[in-house]
Coordinates of C-alpha atoms and ligand atoms in Angstrom, one line a residue:
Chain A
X7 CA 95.0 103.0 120.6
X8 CA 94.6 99.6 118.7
X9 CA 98.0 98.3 116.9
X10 CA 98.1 95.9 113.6
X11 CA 100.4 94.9 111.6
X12 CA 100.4 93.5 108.4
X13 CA 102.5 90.7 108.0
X14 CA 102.5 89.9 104.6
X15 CA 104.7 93.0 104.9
X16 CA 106.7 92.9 108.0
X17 CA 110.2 91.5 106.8
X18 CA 110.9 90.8 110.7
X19 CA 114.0 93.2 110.8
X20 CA 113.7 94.0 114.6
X21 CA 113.7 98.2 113.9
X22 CA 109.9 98.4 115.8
X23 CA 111.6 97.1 118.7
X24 CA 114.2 99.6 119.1
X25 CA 111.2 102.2 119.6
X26 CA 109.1 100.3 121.5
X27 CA 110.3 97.2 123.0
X28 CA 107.2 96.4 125.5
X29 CA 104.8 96.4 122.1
X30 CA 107.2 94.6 119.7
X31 CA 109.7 91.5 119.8
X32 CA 110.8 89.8 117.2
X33 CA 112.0 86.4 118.6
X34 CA 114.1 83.3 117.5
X35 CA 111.8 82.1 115.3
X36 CA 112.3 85.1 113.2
X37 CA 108.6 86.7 113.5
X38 CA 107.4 89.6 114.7
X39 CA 105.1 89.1 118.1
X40 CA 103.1 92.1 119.2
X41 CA 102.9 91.7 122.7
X42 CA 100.0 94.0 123.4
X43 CA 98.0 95.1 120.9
X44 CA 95.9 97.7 122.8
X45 CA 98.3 99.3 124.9
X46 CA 97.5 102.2 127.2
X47 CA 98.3 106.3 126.3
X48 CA 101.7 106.1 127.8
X49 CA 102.9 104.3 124.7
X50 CA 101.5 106.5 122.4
X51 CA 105.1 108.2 121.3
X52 CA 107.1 105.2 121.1
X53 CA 104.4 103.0 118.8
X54 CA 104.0 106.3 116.5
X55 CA 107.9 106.2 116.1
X56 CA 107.9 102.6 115.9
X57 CA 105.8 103.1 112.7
X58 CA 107.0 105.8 111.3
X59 CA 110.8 104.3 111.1
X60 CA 108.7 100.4 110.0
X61 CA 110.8 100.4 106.5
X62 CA 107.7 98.5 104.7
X63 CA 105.2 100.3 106.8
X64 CA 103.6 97.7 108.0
X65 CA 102.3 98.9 111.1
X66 CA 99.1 101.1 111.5
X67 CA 97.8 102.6 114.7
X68 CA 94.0 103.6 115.0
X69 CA 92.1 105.6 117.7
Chain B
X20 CA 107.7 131.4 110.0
X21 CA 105.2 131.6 106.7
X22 CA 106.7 129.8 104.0
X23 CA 109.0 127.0 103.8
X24 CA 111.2 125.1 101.2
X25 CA 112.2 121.6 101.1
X26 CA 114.7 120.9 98.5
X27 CA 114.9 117.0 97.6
X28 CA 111.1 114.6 97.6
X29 CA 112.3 111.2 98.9
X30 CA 112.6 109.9 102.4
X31 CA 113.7 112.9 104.0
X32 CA 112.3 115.5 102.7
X33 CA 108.8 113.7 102.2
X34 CA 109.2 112.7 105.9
X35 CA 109.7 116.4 106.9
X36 CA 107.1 117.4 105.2
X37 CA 104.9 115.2 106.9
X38 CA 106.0 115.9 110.4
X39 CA 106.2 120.3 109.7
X40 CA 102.4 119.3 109.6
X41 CA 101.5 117.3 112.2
X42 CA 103.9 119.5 114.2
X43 CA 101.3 122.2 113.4
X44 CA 102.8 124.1 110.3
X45 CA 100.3 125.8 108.5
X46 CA 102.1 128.4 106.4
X47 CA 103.1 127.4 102.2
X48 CA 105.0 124.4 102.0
X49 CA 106.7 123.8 98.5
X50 CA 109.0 120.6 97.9
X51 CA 110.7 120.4 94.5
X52 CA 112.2 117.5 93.6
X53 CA 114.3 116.7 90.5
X54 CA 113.0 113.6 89.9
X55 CA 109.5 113.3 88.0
X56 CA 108.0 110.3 90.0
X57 CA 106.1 111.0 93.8
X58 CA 108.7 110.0 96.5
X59 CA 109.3 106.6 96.4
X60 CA 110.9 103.7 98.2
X61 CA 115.0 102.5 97.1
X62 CA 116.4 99.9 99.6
X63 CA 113.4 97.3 96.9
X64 CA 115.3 98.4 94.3
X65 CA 118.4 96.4 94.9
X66 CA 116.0 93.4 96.1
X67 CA 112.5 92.6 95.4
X68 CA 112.1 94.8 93.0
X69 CA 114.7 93.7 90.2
X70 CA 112.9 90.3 90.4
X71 CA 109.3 89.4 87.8
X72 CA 107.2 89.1 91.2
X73 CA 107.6 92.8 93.3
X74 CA 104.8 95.3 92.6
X75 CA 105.8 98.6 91.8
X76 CA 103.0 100.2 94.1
X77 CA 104.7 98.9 96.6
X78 CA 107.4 101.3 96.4
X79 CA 105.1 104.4 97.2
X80 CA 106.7 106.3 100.5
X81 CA 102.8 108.2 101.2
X82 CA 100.1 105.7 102.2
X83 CA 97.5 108.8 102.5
X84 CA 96.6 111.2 100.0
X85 CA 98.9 114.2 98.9
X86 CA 95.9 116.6 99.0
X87 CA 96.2 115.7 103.0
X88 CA 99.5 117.3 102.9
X89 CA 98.7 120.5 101.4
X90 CA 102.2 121.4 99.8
X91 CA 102.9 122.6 96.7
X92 CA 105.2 120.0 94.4
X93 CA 107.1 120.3 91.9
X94 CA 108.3 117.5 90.3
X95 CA 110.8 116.9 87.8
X96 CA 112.4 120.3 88.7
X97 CA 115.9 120.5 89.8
X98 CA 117.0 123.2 92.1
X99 CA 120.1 125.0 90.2
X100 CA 121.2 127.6 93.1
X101 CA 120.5 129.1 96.8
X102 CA 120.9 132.8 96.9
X103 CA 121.0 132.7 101.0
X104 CA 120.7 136.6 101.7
X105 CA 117.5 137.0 99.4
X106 CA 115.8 133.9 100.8
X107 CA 115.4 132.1 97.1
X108 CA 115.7 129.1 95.2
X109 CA 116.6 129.2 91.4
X110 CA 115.1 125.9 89.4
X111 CA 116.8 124.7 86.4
X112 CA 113.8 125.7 84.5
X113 CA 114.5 129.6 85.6
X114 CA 111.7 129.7 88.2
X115 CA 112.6 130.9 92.0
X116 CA 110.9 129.5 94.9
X117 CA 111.0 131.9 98.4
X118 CA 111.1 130.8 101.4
X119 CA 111.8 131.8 105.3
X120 CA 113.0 128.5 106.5
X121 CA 114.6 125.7 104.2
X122 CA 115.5 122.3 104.1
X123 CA 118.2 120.7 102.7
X124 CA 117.2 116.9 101.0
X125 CA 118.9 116.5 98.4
X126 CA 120.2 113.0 99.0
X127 CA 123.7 111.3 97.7
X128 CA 123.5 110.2 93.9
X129 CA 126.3 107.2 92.9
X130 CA 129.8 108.4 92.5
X131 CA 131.4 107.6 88.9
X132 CA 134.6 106.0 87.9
X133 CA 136.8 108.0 84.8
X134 CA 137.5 104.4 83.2
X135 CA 133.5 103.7 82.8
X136 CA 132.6 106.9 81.1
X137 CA 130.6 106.5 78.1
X138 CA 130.4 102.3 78.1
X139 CA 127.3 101.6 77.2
X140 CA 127.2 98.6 79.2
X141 CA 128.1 99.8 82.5
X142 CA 125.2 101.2 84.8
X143 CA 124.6 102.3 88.1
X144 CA 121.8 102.0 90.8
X145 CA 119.7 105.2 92.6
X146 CA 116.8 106.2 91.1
X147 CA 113.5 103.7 90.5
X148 CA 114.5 104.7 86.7
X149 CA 118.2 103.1 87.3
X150 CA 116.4 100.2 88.6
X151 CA 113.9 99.8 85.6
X152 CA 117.1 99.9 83.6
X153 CA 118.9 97.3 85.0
X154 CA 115.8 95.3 85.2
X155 CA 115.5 95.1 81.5
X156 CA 118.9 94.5 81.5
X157 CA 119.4 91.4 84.1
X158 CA 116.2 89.9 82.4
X159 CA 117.7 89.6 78.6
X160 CA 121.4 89.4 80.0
X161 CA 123.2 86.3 81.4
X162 CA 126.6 88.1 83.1
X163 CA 126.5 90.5 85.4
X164 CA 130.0 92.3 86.3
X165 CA 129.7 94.4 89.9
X166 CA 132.5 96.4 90.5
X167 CA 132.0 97.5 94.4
X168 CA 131.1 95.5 97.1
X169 CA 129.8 97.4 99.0
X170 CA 126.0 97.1 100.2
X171 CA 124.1 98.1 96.6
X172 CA 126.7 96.2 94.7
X173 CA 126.5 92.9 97.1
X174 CA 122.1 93.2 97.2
X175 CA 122.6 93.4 93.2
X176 CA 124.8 90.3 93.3
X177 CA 123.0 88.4 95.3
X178 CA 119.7 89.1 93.7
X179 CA 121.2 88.3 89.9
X180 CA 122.6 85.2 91.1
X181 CA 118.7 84.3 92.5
X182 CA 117.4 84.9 89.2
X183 CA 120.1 82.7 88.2
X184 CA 122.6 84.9 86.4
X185 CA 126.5 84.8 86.5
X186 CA 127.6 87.1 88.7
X187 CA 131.3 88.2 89.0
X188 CA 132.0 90.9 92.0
X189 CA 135.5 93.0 91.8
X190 CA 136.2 94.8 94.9
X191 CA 139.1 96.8 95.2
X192 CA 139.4 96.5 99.7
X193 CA 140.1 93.0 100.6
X194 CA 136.8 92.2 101.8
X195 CA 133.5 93.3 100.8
X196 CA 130.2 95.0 102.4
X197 CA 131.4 96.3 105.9
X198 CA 134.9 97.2 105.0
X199 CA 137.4 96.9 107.5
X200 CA 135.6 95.3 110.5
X201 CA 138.1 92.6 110.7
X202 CA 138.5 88.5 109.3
X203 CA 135.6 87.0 111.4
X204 CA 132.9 89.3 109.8
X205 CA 135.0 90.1 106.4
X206 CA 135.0 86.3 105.6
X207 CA 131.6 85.4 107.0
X208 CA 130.4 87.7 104.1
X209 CA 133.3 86.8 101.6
X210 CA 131.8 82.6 102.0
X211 CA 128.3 83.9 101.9
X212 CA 128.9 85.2 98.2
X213 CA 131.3 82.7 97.6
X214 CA 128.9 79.7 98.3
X215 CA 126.1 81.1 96.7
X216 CA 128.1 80.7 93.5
X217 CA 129.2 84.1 93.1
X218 CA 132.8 84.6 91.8
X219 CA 133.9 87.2 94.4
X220 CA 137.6 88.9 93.6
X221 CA 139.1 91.2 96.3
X222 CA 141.7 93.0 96.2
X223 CA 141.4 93.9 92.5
X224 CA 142.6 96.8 90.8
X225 CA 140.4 97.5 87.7
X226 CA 142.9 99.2 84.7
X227 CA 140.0 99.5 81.9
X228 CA 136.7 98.6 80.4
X229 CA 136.2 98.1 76.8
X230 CA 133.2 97.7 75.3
X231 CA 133.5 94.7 72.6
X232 CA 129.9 94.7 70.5
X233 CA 127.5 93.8 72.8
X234 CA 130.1 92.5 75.3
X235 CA 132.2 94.2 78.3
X236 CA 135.2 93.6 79.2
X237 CA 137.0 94.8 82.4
X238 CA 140.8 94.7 82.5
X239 CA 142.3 93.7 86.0
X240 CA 145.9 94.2 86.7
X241 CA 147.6 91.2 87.1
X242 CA 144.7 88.9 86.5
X243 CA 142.8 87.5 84.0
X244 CA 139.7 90.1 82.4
X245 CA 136.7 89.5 82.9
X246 CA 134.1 89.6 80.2
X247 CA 129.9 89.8 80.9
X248 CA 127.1 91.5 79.4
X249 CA 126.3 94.1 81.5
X250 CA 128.6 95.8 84.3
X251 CA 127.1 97.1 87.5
X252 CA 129.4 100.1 88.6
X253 CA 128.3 100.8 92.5
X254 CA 131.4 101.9 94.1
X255 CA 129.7 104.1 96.7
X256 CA 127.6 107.4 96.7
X257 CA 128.3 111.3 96.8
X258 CA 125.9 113.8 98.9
X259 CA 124.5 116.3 96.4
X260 CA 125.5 119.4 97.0
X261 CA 127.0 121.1 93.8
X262 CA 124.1 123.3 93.7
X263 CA 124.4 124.5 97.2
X264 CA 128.6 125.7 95.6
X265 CA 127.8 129.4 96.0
X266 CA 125.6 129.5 98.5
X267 CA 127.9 130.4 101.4
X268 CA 127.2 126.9 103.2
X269 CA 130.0 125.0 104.7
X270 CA 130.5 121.8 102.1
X271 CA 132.6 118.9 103.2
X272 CA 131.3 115.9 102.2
X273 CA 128.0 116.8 102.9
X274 CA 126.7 120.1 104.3
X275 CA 128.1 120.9 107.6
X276 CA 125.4 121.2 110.3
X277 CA 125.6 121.7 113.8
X278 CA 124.2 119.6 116.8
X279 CA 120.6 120.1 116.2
X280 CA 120.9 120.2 112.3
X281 CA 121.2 123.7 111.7
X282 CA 123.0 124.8 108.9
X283 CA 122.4 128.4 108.7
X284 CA 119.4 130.5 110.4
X285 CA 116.2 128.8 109.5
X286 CA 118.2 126.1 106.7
X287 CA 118.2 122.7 108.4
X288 CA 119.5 119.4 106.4
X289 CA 118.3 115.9 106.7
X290 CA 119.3 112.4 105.2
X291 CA 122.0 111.2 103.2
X292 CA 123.3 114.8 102.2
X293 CA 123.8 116.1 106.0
X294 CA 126.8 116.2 108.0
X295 CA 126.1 116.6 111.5
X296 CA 128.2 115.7 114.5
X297 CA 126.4 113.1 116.8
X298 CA 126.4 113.8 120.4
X299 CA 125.9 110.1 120.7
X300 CA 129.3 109.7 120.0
X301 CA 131.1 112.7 121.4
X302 CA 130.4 115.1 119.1
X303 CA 131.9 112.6 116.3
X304 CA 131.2 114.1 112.6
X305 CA 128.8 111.8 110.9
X306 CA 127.1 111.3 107.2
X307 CA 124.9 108.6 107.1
X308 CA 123.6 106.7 104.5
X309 CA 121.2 104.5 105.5
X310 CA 116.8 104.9 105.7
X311 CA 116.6 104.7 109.3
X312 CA 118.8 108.1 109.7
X313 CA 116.7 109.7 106.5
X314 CA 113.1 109.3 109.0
X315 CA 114.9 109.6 112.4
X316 CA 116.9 113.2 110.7
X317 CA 113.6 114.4 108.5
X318 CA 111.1 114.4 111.6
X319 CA 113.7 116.5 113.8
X320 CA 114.9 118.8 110.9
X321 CA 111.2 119.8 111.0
X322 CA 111.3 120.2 115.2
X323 CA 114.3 122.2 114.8
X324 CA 112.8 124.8 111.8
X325 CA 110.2 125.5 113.9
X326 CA 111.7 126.0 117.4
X327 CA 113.6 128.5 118.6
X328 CA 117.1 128.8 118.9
X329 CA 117.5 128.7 122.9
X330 CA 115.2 125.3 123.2
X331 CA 116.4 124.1 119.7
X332 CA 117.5 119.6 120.5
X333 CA 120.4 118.1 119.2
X334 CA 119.9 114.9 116.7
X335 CA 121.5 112.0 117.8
X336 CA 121.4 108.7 116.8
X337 CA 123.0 105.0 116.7
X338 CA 123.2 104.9 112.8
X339 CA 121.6 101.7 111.6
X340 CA 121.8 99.5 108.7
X341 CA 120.1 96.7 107.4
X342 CA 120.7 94.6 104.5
X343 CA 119.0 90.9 103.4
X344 CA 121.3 89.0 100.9
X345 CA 120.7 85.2 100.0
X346 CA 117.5 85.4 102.3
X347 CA 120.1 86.3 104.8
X348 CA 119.2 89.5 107.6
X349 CA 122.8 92.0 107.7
X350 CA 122.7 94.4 110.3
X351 CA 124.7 96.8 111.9
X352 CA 125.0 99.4 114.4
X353 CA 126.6 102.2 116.0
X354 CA 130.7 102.3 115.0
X355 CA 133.4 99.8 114.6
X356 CA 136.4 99.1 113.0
X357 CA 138.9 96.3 112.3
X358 CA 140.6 98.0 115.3
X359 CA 138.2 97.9 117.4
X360 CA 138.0 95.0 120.3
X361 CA 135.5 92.9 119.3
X362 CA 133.6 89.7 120.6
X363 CA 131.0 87.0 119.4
X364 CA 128.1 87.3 121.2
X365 CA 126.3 84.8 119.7
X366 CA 126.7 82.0 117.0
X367 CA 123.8 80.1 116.2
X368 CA 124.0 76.0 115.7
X369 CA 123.7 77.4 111.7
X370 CA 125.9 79.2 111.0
X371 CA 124.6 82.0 109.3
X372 CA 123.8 83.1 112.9
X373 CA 126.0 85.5 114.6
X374 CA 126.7 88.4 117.0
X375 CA 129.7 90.3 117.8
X376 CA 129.8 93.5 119.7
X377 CA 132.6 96.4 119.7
X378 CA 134.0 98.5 121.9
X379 CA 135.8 101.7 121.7
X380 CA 136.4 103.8 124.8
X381 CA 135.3 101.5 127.3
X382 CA 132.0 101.5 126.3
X383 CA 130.0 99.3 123.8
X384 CA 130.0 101.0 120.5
X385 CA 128.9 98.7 117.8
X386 CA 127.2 95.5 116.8
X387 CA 126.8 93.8 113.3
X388 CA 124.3 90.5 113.3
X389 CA 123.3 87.8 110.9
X390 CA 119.7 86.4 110.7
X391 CA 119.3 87.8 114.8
X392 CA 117.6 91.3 114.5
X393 CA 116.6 90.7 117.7
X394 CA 119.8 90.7 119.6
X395 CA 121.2 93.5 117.4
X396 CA 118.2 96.0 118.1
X397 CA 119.1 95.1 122.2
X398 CA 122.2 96.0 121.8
X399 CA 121.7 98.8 119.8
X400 CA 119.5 100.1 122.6
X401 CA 122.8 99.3 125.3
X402 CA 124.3 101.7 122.6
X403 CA 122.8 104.0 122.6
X404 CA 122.6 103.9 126.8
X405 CA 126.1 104.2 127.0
X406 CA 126.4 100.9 128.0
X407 CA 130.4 99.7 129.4
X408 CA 131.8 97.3 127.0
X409 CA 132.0 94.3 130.2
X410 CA 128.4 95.3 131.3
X411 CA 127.4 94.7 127.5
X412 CA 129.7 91.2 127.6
X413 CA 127.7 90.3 130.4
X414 CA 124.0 91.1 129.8
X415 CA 122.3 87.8 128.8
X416 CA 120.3 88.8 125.6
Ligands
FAD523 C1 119.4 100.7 95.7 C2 119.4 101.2 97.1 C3 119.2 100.3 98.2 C4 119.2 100.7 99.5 N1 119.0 99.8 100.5 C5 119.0 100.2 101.8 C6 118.8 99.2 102.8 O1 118.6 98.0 102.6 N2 118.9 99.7 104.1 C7 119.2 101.0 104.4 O2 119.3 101.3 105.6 N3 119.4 101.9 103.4 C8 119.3 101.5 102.1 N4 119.5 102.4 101.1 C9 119.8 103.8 101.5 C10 118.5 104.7 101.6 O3 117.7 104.4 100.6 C11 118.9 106.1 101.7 O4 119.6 106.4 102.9 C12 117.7 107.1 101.6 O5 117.1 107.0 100.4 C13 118.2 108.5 101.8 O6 117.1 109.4 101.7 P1 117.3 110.9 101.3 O7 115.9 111.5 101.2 O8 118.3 111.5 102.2 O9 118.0 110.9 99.9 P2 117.6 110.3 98.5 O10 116.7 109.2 98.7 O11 118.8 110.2 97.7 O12 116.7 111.5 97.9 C14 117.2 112.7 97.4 C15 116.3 113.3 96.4 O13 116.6 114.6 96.1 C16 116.6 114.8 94.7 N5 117.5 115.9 94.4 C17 118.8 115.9 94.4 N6 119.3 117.1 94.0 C18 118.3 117.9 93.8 C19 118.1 119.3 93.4 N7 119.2 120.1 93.2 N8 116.9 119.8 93.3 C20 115.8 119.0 93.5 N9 115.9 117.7 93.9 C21 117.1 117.2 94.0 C22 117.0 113.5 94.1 O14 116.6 113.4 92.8 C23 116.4 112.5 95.1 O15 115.1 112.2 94.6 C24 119.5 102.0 99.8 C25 119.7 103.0 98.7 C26 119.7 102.5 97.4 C27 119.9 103.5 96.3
SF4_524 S1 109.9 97.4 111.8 FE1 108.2 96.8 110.5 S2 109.1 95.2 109.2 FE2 110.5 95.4 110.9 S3 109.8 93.9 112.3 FE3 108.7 95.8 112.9 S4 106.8 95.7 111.8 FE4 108.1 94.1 110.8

């Protein structure tokens, strides 16, 4: 599973991270950091919720 | 179950839809919607959208193609009546839909004030049409008037006052957006209007509106009117439900659903129409009106139509909000009121930056945030935990 995100998109409002907090963070600085892009099958739920409740969709998960 | 109805095409429904597939549906879906346009996108249309720059493609809710979801829609069709017994849907145009299992997602549309009816200056904001409206409007007009301060009316305000309007907001509770949560938060919000250059009145009491030519004036007791070219009337939203009126459903400000969103055998309800009560919150009866809540209730109201009573989960959720005003991230979480024992987390060195946490029962039960989605979604997760209050005080986040 490979994670992106498009950031002309992301408006940095945090709501990935309540899904999946060991993928996403949105820190001080006020951006969005993806902490690991390829993580392993055991995430699969959380990073499919994370996207589906993204409110600009900005995240897409392939494989 | 072989066919199945979903009443409503915007967040919910569409997001039901989506998930009755991928949860391995294969029977005859139908969605009928009464609007004409494919489900689309609102929390834009108080923000980026009323401004020259925003793209209206943006606003599409379905990245992928709607052949992929293999449902029959009906656009532009309102749904008049729900004859329970027979299984059937009547559309305003005379048609009937069947159906074994339906779902309810029919949304909230603006609620209306007697004294406004039939000004032709004074709109309100839903539907992407609204929003084209008062578009047009904000781009030839130089004073805006919004009565309601709540979060469509403060979005609006802001954004007319970025495109450099005059914006006058008249709200009847003595503090706007989050009504009730105290003075810390009440005139945090209050300045943030106020020092923007937006002439924010509380504690009004609007007698009348006249329309005057091309002008409108609004009559406050006690005060002086105020006169603008355009009035912005967003004093909150009622779920739609009058068509549901004979249908044997429970109605109460919203339709009344039980734990897992069930409102009748094989009728389940999802987004801003359904009352549920959330078992995050002892059982506490809950409509809510914000996008998160619309996803989060659509993908279970499809679980729960296709499981079986016995195995059937309860929806619960910490309701969630967020709002961006004057380049400014509002959020809020979970429940609190002015009554509530409340703390600052968190101030930042500027302060728009803030934190403050709630607690009811012991336990932490809510948190609103400025410009720090971070800490907000942390302790929305302690929230939603169950987290004690002085355990929450104490966690370093
Ligand atoms: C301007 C605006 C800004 C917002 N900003 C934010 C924000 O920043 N953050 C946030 O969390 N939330 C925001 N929201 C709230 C969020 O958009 C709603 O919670 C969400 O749209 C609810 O989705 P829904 O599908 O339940 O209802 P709706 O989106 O209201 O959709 C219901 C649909 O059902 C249709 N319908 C109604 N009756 C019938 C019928 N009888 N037959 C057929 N179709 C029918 C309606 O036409 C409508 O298209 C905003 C809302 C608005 C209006
Ligand atoms: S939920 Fe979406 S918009 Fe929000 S921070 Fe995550 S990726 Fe960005």
């Amino acid at each position: 599973m490979k994670i992106s995100v498009d950031f002309d998109l992301c408006k940095s409002n945090a709501v990935c991270m309540a899904s999946a907090p060991e993928i996403f963070e949105v820190r001080d600085d006020g951006y969005l950091y993806i902490l690991q892009e390829e993580p392993d099958e055991t995430h699969r739920q959380a990073v499919e919720e994370a996207a589906s409740l993204c409110p600009t969709r900005a995240i897409t998960v392939e494989g | 179950m072989e066919r199945i109805a979903i009443v409503g095409a915007s967040l919910a429904g569409l997001r039901c839809a989506e998930s009755l597939r991928r949860e391995g549906f294969t029977g005859a879906l139908t969605i009928v919607g009464a609007e004409e346009h494919l489900p689309y996108d609102r929390p834009p249309l108080s923000k980026e959208f009323l401004t020259a720059e925003f793209e209206a493609e943006r606003l599409a809710l379905r990245a992928a193609p709607y052949e992929d979801l293999k449902a029959d829609l009906i656009l532009g069709q309102r749904a008049q009546s729900l004859n329970l017994e027979a299984r059937s849907i009547t559309l305003a145009s005379g048609g009937e839909v069947d159906f074994d299992g339906l779902v309810i997602a029919t949304g909230a549309a603006p609620r209306s004030l007697a004294i406004a009816d039939g000004i032709s200056g004074v709109m309100t904001l839903r539907t992407l049409d609204d929003a084209a409206r008062l578009k047009a409007a904000i781009e030839e007009r130089k004073r805006i008037c919004v009565i309601g301060a709540g979060f469509i009316g403060s979005e609006v305000a802001a954004t007319a006052r970025g495109l450099g309007l005059n914006v006058t907001v008249l709200e009847a509770g003595d503090q706007p957006m989050l009504r009730g949560v105290g003075p810390i938060i009440g005139e945090t919000l209050a300045e943030l209007h106020r020092s923007n250059g937006v002439d924010l009145r509380t504690g009004v009491e609007i007698e009348s509106i006249e329309q005057i030519g091309e002008e409108v004036r609004v009559n406050i007791a006690g005060e002086a009117s105020v006169d603008c070219d355009l009035v912005l009337l967003a004093v909150g939203a009622a779920p739609v439900t009058q068509w549901l009126e004979s249908s044997g459903l429970t109605l109460d400000d919203g339709v009344v659903c039980d734990a897992t969103l069930l409102a009748a055998p094989g009728v389940v309800c999802a987004g801003d129409v359904a009352r549920w009560p959330n078992p995050l919150f002892g059982g506490e009866s809950m409509r809510v009106e914000h996008w998160t809540n619309a996803v989060e209730q659509g993908m279970h109201a499809a679980k729960r139509l296709l499981s079986d009573d016995e195995s059937a989960p309860e929806f619960s959720t910490v309701p969630f909000v967020w709002s961006e005003q004057y380049g400014i991230k509002i959020q809020a979480a979970g429940r609190f009121s002015g009554e509530d024992r409340m703390e600052v987390v968190h101030s930042g060195t500027d302060d728009a930056r803030l934190v403050a946490i709630f607690e009811r029962h012991g336990g932490i039960s809510g948190v609103i945030g400025f410009s720090e989605p971070r800490r907000v979604m942390q302790y929305r997760r302690l929230i939603g935990a169950g987290t004690p209050f002085d355990e929450a005080l104490g966690a370093s986040l």
